[in-house]
Amino acid sequence: VRFKNAPYTTAREMAEFIIERTPDSLKYLPEDLFNSAILYDNKVKNAVSERAASGDYKVTIDLDISKFKSGAGGQRLFSDEVDSSSLSLPLQDYVEVGIFSGGKEIYLKKHLFSEVESRLIISVDANPDQVAIDPYFKLIDTNLSDNYLDIEK
């Protein structure tokens, strides 16, 4: 595909090239990117910080990650089945989690989520005051206002 003379690569050929070379752990990603309108409803439900004896801070974060397809009429589709009672499409997604202190990023890392409800416990050096799921809004989220939450001390 690379440095090919005319006729040039099409979008379909490029997608096939990516799909063929995608590792098994990320096989969902080309489908999500090229064949579906995937949306998220991610939320930080609770965040608590405690100072540890070592001097760092232990931050406990409760999160909800919900992934769905957008139907033709804008409805949320959590399954290919019409009567699905699920709260999310199957998850195996890497989503960034950020921790902030005084408006400065002190932690940013992608975490693998496979359940709608998740709890993370993260240690940081500085006194944190805010946490966020997908803090830089890289995913298409239907409600950005609940991605950030001030930390309880």
Coordinates of C-alpha atoms in Angstrom, one line a residue:
V1 CA 0.0 0.0 0.0
R2 CA 2.8 2.3 0.9
F3 CA 4.4 4.4 -1.9
K4 CA 2.3 2.8 -4.5
N5 CA 2.0 4.3 -8.0
A6 CA -1.4 4.9 -9.7
P7 CA -4.0 3.6 -9.2
Y8 CA -3.8 4.9 -5.6
T9 CA -5.1 3.3 -2.4
T10 CA -8.7 3.6 -1.6
A11 CA -10.2 4.1 1.9
R12 CA -11.5 0.5 1.8
E13 CA -8.0 -0.8 1.0
M14 CA -6.5 1.2 3.8
A15 CA -9.1 -0.1 6.3
E16 CA -8.4 -3.7 5.2
F17 CA -4.7 -3.0 5.6
I18 CA -5.3 -1.8 9.2
I19 CA -7.6 -4.6 10.1
E20 CA -5.1 -7.3 8.9
R21 CA -2.4 -5.8 11.1
T22 CA -4.4 -5.1 14.2
P23 CA -3.5 -7.3 17.2
D24 CA -6.2 -9.5 18.7
S25 CA -6.4 -7.4 21.8
L26 CA -7.6 -4.4 19.6
K27 CA -9.7 -6.2 17.0
Y28 CA -12.8 -4.2 18.1
L29 CA -11.2 -0.9 17.2
P30 CA -11.3 -1.0 13.4
E31 CA -15.0 -2.0 13.6
D32 CA -15.7 0.8 16.0
L33 CA -13.8 3.4 13.9
F34 CA -14.8 2.4 10.3
N35 CA -18.1 0.6 10.5
S36 CA -20.1 2.0 13.4
A37 CA -21.1 5.3 15.0
I38 CA -19.8 4.5 18.5
L39 CA -20.6 6.9 21.4
Y40 CA -19.8 6.8 25.1
D41 CA -21.4 8.0 28.3
N42 CA -18.5 8.0 30.7
K43 CA -18.9 9.3 34.2
V44 CA -16.8 9.8 37.4
K45 CA -19.2 8.8 40.2
N46 CA -16.9 9.2 43.2
A47 CA -13.3 10.2 44.0
V48 CA -11.6 10.2 47.4
S49 CA -8.0 11.0 48.3
E50 CA -6.1 9.9 51.4
R51 CA -2.5 10.7 52.3
A52 CA -0.4 7.6 52.8
A53 CA 2.3 7.1 55.4
S54 CA 4.8 7.3 52.6
G55 CA 3.8 10.9 51.8
D56 CA 2.1 10.2 48.5
Y57 CA -1.7 10.3 47.9
K58 CA -3.9 7.3 47.3
V59 CA -6.8 8.3 45.0
T60 CA -9.8 5.9 44.8
I61 CA -12.0 6.5 41.8
D62 CA -15.4 5.0 40.9
L63 CA -16.3 5.2 37.2
D64 CA -19.0 4.2 34.8
I65 CA -18.0 3.4 31.2
S66 CA -20.9 3.0 28.8
K67 CA -20.4 2.4 25.0
F68 CA -23.2 2.2 22.5
K69 CA -24.0 2.5 18.8
S70 CA -26.2 5.3 17.6
G71 CA -29.2 4.0 15.8
A72 CA -30.7 5.6 12.7
G73 CA -33.1 7.7 14.8
G74 CA -30.4 8.6 17.4
Q75 CA -31.5 5.9 19.9
R76 CA -28.8 4.1 22.0
L77 CA -28.1 0.6 20.8
F78 CA -26.3 -1.6 23.4
S79 CA -26.6 -4.8 21.4
D80 CA -27.5 -6.1 18.0
E81 CA -30.6 -7.4 19.7
V82 CA -33.7 -5.2 19.8
D83 CA -34.7 -6.1 23.3
S84 CA -31.3 -5.7 25.0
S85 CA -31.3 -4.7 28.6
S86 CA -27.6 -4.2 28.7
L87 CA -26.1 -0.8 29.8
S88 CA -23.2 -1.0 27.3
L89 CA -21.8 -2.8 24.3
P90 CA -19.2 -5.3 25.3
L91 CA -16.2 -3.4 26.7
Q92 CA -12.5 -4.0 26.1
D93 CA -11.6 -0.4 25.7
Y94 CA -8.6 1.7 26.7
V95 CA -9.7 5.0 28.2
E96 CA -7.6 7.8 29.6
V97 CA -7.9 8.7 33.3
G98 CA -6.4 11.9 34.5
I99 CA -5.7 13.3 38.0
F100 CA -5.1 17.1 38.5
S101 CA -3.7 19.3 41.2
G102 CA -4.3 23.1 41.0
G103 CA -5.3 22.7 37.3
K104 CA -2.1 20.9 36.4
E105 CA -2.0 17.3 35.2
I106 CA -0.2 15.1 37.7
Y107 CA -1.4 11.7 36.2
L108 CA -2.5 10.6 32.8
K109 CA -2.7 7.0 31.7
K110 CA -4.9 4.7 29.6
H111 CA -6.7 2.0 31.5
L112 CA -8.3 -1.1 30.1
F113 CA -12.0 -1.3 31.0
S114 CA -14.1 -4.4 30.5
E115 CA -16.9 -3.7 32.9
V116 CA -19.4 -0.8 33.1
E117 CA -18.7 -0.1 36.7
S118 CA -15.0 0.1 37.7
R119 CA -12.9 1.2 40.6
L120 CA -9.3 2.4 40.3
I121 CA -6.8 3.1 43.1
I122 CA -4.0 5.3 41.9
S123 CA -1.0 6.7 43.9
V124 CA 0.3 10.2 43.0
D125 CA 3.0 12.4 44.5
A126 CA 1.1 15.7 44.6
N127 CA -2.1 16.6 46.5
P128 CA -4.9 15.9 44.0
D129 CA -8.0 18.0 43.7
Q130 CA -9.8 16.7 40.6
V131 CA -10.1 13.5 38.5
A132 CA -11.4 12.9 35.0
I133 CA -12.3 10.0 32.7
D134 CA -11.3 10.9 29.1
P135 CA -10.1 14.3 30.3
Y136 CA -9.2 15.6 26.9
F137 CA -12.5 14.4 25.3
K138 CA -10.9 12.1 22.7
L139 CA -14.0 9.9 22.7
I140 CA -17.4 11.0 21.5
D141 CA -19.2 11.4 24.9
T142 CA -22.9 12.3 25.1
N143 CA -22.5 14.1 28.4
L144 CA -19.1 15.8 29.0
S145 CA -20.2 17.5 32.2
D146 CA -19.8 14.3 34.3
N147 CA -16.3 13.4 33.1
Y148 CA -14.7 15.5 35.8
L149 CA -15.2 15.4 39.5
D150 CA -13.6 17.2 42.5
I151 CA -11.9 14.9 44.9
E152 CA -13.2 14.4 48.4
K153 CA -10.5 14.7 51.0

